[in-house]
Coordinates of C-alpha atoms (C1' of nucleotides) in Angstrom, one line a residue:
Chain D
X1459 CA 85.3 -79.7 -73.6
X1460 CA 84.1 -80.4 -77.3
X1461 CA 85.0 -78.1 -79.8
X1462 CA 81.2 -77.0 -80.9
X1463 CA 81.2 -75.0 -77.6
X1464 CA 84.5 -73.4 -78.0
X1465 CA 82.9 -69.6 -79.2
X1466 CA 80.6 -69.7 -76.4
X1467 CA 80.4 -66.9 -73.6
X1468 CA 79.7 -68.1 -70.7
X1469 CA 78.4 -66.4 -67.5
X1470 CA 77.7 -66.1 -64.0
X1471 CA 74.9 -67.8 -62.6
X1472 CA 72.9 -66.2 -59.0
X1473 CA 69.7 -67.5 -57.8
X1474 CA 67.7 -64.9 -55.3
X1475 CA 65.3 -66.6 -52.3
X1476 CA 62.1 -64.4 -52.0
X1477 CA 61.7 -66.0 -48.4
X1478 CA 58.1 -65.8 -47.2
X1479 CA 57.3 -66.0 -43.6
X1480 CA 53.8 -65.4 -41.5
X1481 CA 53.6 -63.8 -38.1
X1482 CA 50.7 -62.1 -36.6
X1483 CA 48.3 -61.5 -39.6
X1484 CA 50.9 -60.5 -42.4
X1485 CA 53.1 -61.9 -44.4
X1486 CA 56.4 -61.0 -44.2
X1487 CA 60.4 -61.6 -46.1
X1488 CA 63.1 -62.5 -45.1
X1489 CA 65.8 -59.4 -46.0
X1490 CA 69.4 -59.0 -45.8
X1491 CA 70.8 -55.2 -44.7
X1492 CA 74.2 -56.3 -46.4
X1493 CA 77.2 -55.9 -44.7
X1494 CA 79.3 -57.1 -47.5
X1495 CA 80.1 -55.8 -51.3
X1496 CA 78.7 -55.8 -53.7
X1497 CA 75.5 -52.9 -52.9
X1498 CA 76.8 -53.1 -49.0
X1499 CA 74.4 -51.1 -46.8
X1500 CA 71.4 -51.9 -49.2
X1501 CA 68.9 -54.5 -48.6
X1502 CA 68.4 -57.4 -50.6
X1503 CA 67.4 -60.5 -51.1
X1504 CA 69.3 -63.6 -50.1
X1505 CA 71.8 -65.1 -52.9
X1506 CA 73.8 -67.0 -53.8
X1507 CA 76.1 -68.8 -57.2
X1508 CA 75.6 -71.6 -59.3
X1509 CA 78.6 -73.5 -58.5
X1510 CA 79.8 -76.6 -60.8
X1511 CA 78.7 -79.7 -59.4
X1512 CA 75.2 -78.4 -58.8
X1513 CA 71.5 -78.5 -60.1
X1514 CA 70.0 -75.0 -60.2
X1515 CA 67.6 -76.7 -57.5
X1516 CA 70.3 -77.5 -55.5
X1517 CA 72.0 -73.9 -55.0
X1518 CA 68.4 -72.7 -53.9
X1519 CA 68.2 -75.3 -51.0
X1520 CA 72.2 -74.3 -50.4
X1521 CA 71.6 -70.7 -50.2
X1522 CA 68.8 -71.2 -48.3
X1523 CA 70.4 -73.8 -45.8
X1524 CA 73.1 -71.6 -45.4
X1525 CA 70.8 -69.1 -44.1
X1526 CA 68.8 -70.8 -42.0
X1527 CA 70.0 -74.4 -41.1
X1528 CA 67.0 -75.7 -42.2
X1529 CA 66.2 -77.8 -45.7
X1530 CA 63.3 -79.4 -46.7
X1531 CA 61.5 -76.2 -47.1
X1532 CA 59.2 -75.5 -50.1
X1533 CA 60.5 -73.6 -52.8
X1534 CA 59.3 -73.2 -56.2
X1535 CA 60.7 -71.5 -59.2
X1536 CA 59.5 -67.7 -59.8
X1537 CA 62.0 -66.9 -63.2
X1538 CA 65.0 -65.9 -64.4
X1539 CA 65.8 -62.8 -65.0
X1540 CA 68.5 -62.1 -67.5
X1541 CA 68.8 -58.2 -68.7
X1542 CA 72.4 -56.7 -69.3
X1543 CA 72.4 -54.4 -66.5
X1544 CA 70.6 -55.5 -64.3
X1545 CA 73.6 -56.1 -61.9
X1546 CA 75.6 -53.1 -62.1
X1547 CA 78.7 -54.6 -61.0
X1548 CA 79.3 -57.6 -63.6
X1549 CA 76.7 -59.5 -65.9
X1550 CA 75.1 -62.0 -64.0
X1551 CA 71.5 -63.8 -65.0
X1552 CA 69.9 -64.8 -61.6
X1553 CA 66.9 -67.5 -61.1
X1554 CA 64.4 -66.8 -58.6
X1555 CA 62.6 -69.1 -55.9
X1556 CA 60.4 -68.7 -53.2
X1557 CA 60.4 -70.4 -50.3
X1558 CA 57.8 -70.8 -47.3
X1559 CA 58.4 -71.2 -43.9
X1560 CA 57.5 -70.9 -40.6
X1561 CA 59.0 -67.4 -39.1
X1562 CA 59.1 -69.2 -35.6
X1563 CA 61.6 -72.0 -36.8
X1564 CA 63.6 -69.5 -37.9
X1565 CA 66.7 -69.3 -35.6
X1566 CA 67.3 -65.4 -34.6
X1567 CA 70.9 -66.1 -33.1
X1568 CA 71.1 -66.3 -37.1
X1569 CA 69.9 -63.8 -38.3
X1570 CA 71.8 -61.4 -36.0
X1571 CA 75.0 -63.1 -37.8
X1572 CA 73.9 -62.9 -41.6
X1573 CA 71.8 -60.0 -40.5
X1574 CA 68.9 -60.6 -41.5
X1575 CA 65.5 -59.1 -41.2
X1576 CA 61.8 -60.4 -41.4
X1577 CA 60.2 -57.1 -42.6
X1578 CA 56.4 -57.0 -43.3
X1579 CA 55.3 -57.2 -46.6
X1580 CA 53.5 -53.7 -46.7
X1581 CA 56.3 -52.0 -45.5
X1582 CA 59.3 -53.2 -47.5
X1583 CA 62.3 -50.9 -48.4
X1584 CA 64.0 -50.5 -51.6
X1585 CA 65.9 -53.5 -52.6
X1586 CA 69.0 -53.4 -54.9
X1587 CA 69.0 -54.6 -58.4
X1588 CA 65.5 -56.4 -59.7
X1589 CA 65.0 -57.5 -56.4
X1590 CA 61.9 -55.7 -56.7
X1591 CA 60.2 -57.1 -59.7
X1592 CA 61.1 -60.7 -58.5
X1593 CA 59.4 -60.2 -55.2
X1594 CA 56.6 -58.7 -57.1
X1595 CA 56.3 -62.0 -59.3
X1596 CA 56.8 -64.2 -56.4
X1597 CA 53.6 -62.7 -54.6
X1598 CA 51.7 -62.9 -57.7
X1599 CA 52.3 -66.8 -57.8
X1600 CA 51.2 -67.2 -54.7
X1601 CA 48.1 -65.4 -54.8
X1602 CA 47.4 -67.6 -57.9
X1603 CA 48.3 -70.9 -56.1
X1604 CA 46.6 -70.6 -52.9
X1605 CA 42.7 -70.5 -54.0
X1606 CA 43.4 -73.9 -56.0
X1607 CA 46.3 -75.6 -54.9
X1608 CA 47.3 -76.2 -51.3
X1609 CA 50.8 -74.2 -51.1
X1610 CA 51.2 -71.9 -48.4
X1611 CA 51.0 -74.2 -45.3
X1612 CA 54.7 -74.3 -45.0
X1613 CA 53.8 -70.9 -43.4
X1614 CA 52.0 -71.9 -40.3
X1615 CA 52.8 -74.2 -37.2
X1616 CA 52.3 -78.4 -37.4
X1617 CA 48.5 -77.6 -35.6
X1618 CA 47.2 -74.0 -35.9
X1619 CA 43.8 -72.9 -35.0
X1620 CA 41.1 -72.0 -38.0
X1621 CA 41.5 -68.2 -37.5
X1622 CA 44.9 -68.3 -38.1
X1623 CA 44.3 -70.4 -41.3
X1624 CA 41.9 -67.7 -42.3
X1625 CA 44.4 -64.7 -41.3
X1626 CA 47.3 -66.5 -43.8
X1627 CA 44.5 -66.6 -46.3
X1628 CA 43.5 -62.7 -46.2
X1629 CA 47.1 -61.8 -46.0
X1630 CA 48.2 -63.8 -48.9
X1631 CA 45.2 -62.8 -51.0
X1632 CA 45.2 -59.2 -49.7
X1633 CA 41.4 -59.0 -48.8
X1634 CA 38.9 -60.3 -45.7
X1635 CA 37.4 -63.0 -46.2
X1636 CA 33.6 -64.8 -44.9
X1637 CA 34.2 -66.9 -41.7
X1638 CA 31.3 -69.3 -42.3
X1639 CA 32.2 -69.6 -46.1
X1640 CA 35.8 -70.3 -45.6
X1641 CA 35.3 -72.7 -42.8
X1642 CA 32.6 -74.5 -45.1
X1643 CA 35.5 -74.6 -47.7
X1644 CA 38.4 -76.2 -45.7
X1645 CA 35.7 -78.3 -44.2
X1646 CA 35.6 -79.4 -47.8
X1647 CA 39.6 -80.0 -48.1
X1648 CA 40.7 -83.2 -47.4
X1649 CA 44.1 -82.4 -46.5
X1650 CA 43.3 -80.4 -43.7
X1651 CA 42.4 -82.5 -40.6
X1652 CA 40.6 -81.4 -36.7
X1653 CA 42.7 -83.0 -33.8
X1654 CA 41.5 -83.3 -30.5
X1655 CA 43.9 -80.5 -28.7
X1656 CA 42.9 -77.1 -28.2
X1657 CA 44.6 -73.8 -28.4
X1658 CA 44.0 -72.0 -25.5
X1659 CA 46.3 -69.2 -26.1
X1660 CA 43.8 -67.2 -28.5
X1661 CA 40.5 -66.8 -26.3
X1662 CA 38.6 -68.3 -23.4
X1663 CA 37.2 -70.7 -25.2
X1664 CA 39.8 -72.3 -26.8
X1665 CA 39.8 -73.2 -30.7
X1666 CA 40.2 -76.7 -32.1
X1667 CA 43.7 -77.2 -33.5
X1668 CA 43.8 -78.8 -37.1
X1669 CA 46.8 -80.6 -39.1
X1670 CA 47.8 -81.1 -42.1
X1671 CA 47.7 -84.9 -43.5
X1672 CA 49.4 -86.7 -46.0
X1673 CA 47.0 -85.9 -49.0
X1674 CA 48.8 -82.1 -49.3
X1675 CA 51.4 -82.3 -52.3
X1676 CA 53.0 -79.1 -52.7
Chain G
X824 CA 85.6 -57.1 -63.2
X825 CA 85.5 -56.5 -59.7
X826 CA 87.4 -58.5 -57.1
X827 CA 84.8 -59.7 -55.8
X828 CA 83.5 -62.0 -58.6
X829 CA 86.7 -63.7 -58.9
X830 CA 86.2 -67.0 -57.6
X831 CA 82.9 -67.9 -59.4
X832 CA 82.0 -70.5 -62.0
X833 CA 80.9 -69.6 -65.2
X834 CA 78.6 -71.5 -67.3
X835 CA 76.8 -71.2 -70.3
X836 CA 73.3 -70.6 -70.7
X837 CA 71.0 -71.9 -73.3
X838 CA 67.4 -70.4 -74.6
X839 CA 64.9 -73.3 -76.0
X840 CA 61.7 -73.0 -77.7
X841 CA 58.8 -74.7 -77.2
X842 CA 57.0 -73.0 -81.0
X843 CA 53.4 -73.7 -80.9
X844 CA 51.3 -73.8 -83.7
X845 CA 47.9 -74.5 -85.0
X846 CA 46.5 -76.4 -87.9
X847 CA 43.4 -78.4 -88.7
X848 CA 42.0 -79.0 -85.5
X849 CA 45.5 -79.7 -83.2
X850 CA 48.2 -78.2 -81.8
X851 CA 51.8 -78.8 -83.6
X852 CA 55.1 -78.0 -82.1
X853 CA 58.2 -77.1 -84.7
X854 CA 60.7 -79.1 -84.2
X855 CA 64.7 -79.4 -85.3
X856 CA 65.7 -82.8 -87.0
X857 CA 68.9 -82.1 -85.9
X858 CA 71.3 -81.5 -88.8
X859 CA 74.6 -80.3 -86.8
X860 CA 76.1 -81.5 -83.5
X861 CA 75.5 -82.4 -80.8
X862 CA 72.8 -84.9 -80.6
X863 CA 72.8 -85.1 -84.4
X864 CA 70.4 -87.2 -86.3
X865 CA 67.9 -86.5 -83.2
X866 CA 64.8 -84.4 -82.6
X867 CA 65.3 -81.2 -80.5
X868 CA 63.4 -77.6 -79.4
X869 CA 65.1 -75.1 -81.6
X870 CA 68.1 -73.3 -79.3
X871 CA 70.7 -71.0 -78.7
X872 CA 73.2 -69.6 -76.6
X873 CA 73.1 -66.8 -74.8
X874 CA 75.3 -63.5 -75.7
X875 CA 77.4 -61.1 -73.9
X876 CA 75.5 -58.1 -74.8
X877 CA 71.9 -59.4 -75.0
X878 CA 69.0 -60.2 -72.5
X879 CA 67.7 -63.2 -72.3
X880 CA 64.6 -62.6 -73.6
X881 CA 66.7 -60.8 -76.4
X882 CA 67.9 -64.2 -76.4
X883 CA 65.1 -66.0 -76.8
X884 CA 63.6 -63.5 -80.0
X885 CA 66.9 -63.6 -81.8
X886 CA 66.8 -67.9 -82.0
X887 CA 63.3 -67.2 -83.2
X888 CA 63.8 -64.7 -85.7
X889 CA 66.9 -66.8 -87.0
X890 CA 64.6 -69.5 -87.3
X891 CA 61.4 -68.0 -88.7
X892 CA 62.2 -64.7 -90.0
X893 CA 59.2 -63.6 -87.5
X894 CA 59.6 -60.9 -84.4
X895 CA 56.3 -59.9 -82.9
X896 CA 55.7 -63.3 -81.7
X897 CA 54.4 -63.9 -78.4
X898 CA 57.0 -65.1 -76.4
X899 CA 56.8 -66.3 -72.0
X900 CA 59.3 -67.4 -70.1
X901 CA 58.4 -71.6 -69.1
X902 CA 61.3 -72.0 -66.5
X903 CA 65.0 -72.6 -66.4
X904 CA 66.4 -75.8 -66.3
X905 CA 69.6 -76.2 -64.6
X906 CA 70.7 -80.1 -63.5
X907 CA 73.6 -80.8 -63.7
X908 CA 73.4 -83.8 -66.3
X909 CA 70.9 -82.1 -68.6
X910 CA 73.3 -81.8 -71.7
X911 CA 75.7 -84.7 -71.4
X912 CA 78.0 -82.8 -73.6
X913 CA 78.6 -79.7 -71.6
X914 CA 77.0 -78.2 -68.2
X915 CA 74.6 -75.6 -70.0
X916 CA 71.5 -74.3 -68.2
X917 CA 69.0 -73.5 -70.1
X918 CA 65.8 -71.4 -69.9
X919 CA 62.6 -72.3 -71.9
X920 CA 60.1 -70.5 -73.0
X921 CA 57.2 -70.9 -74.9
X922 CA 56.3 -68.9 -78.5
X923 CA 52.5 -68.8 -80.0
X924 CA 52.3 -68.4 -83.9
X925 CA 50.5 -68.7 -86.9
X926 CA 51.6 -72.0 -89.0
X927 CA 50.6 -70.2 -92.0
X928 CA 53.2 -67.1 -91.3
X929 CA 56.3 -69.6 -91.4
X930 CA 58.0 -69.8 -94.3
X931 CA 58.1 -73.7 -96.1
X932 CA 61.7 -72.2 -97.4
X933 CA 63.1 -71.7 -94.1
X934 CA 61.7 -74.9 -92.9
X935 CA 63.9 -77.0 -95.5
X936 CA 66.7 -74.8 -94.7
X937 CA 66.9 -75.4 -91.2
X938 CA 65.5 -78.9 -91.4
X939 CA 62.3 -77.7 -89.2
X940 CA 59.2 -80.0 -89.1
X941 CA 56.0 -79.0 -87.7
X942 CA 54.8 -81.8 -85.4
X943 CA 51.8 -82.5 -84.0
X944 CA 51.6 -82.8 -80.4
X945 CA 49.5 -86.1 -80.4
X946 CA 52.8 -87.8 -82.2
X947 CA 55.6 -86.4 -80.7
X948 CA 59.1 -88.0 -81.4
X949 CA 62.0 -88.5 -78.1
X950 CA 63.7 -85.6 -77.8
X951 CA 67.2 -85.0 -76.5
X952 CA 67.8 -83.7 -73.1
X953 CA 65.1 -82.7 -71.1
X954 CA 63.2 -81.1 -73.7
X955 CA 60.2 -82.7 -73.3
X956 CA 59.8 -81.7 -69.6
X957 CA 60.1 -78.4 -71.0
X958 CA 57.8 -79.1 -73.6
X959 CA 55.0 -80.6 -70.7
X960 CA 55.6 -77.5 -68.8
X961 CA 54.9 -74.9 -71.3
X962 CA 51.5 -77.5 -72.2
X963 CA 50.2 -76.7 -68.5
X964 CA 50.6 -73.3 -68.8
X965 CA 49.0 -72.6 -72.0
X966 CA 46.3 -74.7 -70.6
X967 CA 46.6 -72.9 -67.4
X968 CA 46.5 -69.6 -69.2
X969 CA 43.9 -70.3 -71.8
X970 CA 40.9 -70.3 -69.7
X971 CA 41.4 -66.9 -67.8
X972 CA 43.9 -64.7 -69.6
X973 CA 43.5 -64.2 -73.4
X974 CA 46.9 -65.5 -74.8
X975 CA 46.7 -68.4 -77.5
X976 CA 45.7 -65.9 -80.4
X977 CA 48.3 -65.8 -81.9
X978 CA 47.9 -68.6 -82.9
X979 CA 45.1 -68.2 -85.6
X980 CA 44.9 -65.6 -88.7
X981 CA 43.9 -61.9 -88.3
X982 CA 40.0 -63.2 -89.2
X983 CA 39.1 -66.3 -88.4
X984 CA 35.7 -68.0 -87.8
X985 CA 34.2 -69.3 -84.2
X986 CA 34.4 -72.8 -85.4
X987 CA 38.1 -72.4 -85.9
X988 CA 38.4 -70.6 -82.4
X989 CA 36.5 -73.6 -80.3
X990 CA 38.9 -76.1 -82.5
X991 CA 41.7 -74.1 -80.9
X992 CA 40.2 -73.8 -77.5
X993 CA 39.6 -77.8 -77.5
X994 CA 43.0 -78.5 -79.1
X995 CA 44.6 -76.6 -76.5
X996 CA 42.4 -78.5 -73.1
X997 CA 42.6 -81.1 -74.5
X998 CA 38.6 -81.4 -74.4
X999 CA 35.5 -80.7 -76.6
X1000 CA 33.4 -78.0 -75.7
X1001 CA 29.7 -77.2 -75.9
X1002 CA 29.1 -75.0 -78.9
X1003 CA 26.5 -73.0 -77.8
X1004 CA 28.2 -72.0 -74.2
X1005 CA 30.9 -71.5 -75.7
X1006 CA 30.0 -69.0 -78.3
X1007 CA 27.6 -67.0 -75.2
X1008 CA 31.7 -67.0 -73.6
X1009 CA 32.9 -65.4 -76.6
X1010 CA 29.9 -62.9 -77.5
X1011 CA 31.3 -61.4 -73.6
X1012 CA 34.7 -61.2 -74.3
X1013 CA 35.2 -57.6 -75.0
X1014 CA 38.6 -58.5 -77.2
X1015 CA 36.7 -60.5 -80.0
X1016 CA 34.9 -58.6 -82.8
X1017 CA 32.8 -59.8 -85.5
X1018 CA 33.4 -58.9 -88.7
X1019 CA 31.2 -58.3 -92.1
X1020 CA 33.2 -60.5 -93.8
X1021 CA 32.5 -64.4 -94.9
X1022 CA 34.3 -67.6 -94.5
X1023 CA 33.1 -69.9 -97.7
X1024 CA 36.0 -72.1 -97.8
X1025 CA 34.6 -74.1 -95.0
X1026 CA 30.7 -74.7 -95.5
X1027 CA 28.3 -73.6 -98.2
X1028 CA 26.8 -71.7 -96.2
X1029 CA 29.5 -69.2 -94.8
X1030 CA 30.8 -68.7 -91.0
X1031 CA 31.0 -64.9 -90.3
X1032 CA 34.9 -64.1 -89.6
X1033 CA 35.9 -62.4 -86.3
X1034 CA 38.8 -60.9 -84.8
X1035 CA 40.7 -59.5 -81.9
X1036 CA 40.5 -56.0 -81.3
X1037 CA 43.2 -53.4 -79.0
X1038 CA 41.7 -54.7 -75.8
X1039 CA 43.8 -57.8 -75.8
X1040 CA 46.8 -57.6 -74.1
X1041 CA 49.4 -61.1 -73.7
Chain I
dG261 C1' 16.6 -81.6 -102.7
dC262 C1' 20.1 -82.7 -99.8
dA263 C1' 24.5 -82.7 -97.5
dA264 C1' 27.3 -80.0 -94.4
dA265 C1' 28.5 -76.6 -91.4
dA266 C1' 26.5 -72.2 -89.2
dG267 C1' 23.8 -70.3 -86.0
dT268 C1' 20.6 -69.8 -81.9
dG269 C1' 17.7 -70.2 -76.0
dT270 C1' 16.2 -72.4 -72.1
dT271 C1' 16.3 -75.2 -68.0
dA272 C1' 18.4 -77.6 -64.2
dC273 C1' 22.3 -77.7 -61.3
dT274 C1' 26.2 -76.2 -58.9
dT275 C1' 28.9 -72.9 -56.8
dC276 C1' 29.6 -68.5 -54.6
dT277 C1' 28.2 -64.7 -51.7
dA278 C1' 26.2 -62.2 -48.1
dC279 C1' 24.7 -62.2 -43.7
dA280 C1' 23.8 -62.6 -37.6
dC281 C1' 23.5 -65.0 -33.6
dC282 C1' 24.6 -68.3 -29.8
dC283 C1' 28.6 -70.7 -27.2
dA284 C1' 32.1 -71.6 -23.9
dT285 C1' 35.2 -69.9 -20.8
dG286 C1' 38.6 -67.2 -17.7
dA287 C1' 38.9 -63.4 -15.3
Chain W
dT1132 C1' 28.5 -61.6 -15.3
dC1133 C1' 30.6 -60.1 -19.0
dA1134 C1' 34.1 -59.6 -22.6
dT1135 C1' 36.4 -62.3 -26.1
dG1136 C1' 37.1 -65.0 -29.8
dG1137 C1' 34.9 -69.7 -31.4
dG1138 C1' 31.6 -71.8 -33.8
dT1139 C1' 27.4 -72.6 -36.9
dG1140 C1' 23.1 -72.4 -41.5
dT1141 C1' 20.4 -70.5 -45.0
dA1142 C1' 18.7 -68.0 -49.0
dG1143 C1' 19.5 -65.3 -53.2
dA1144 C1' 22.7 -64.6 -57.1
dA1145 C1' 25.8 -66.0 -60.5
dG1146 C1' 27.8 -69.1 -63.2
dT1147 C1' 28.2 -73.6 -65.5
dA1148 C1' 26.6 -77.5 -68.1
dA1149 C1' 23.4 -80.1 -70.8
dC1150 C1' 20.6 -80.3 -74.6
dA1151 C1' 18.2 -80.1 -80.4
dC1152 C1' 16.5 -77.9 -84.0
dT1153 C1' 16.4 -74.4 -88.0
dT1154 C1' 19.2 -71.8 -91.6
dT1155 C1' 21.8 -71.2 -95.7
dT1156 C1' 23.6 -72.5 -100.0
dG1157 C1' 26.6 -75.0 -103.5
dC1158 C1' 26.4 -79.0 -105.6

DNA sequence: GCAAAAGTGTTACTTCTACACCCATGA
DNA sequence: TCATGGGTGTAGAAGTAACACTTTTGC
């Protein structure tokens, strides 16, 4: 080590997933009732350390694979969150990320072993530490991201019907929206894409499925 | 310490400062020509460490008020940047954030002291690290910000005129704006207040000076 | 009296919002 | 045949963008 950063405290390093997931009109997170110290009995969110030979980046896709088996899942960056107390038990600064994914490709043989929960959105329970405050940020980005950019499919199936588009929509913005106006505006989108199959699962009828393409860049 | 933190890394964790400031028509950045170690000889975002009993926003307004004598400054948190690489001397992560000021409230004194420069952002020198990711970061989100939310003013004087304000406003997107569409945007804002008083010093005529009022809130 | 910045309205265009009915199908 | 969700267009409102001339006054 060189001597200039010989006075220097130095400090644990968490990052916390706010792990979004969407099943039958609302948004949900994934939640940990911890059955392990510290806070045991208490839900949280998942975590995890910064260990040595890793990016910041890195830990989040660890913490998350380790959860679910699955990478390549969007996460973005929500903050850090540094204040003295805010863990009780030592001083730790902890980066937040949020991740979207599809609740279905979620493997519940796992979440029995981590115990693990997907709990709705309106009806979450205290969580320990800030969890709170970063969840509330997290939901805040995404409100702001999804009427511009094109975030947020990570939450639905490869082909998905236009009503369920529109039902991820309402429940990330947290109001009802016009069926003829929204349809005009994915109509508009050029990432989003008709196919040929039909869902027939939702109605009679059936509804067009749509994909997306390659023009989405989260 | 608890038993359970035992087998954890420990790193240290930076603060850097992307300083914004404003001056005759563009937006400047102050700068370290860095008299100490490491990187010495080389332009850097001013920095410091973080502290055992301090927050990291605590963190972030003590390396300001070293620098600049200043508290009260508007101050958001860009991101944290944790590769593993990022300081070649030591692993440090380090979380950025962005501060708005006045170029007139900082102190020519200090600047020699501390070898500080105010640069503007059209001519920006290599940094070290990855402070100029940082630096592009905190860009988008003051342009990001600018438009909806009301943050940028303090970067100006207590009174200023609507000509300076539009400079500001086109410094900070980047683009020229209309004049008369953009004073009808202003004349709605609730936050800005005309004065009584006169601007000479910048036509014969005289621009009237206006200012923010209570309702503006960063 | 003229240079230099301050100040001021209107019109076309684009975008957003509100709104109601027919369609296709399985049971 | 009917219940259920799927699918479609239009008109008014609001907001945005483009545009040019008069005012004031120190020199």
């Amino acid at each position: 080590m060189e001597a200039y950063y010989r006075d220097i405290d130095r400090f644990y390093i968490a990052v916390d997933c706010i792990i979004f997931g969407f099943s039958k009109g609302e948004l949900h997170l994934l939640l940990l009732k911890r059955n392990f110290e510290p806070a045991k009995g208490e839900w949280s969110l998942v975590g995890g350390f910064l260990k040595k030979g890793e990016s910041i980046d890195q830990t989040a896709k660890r913490v998350l694979y380790e959860l679910t088996g699955l990478d390549q899942i969007f996460m973005k960056q929500v903050g850090t969150f540094g204040e003295v107390d805010r863990d009780p038990g030592e001083r730790v600064v902890s980066t937040a990320y949020f991740a979207l994914m599809n609740i279905n490709d979620y493997d519940p043989e796992l979440a029995k072993k981590y115990n693990a929960h997907w709990i709705k959105l309106s009806e979450l329970p205290p969580l320990i530490f800030d969890h709170h405050i970063m969840v509330d940020k997290a939901r805040k980005m995404l409100q702001n991201h999804v009427p511009n950019e094109l975030i947020s499919f990570n939450l639905l199936p490869k082909l998905f019907t236009l009503s369920e588009l529109q039902l991820l929509y309402e429940a990330i913005i947290g109001k009802p929206l016009d069926k003829r106006n929204f349809r005009k505006k994915v109509a508009e989108m050029d990432c989003v894409e008709k196919t040929n199959e039909k869902d027939k699962s939702g109605s009679r009828r059936g509804a067009y499925l749509y994909k997306f393409n390659d023009l989405i860049q989260n």
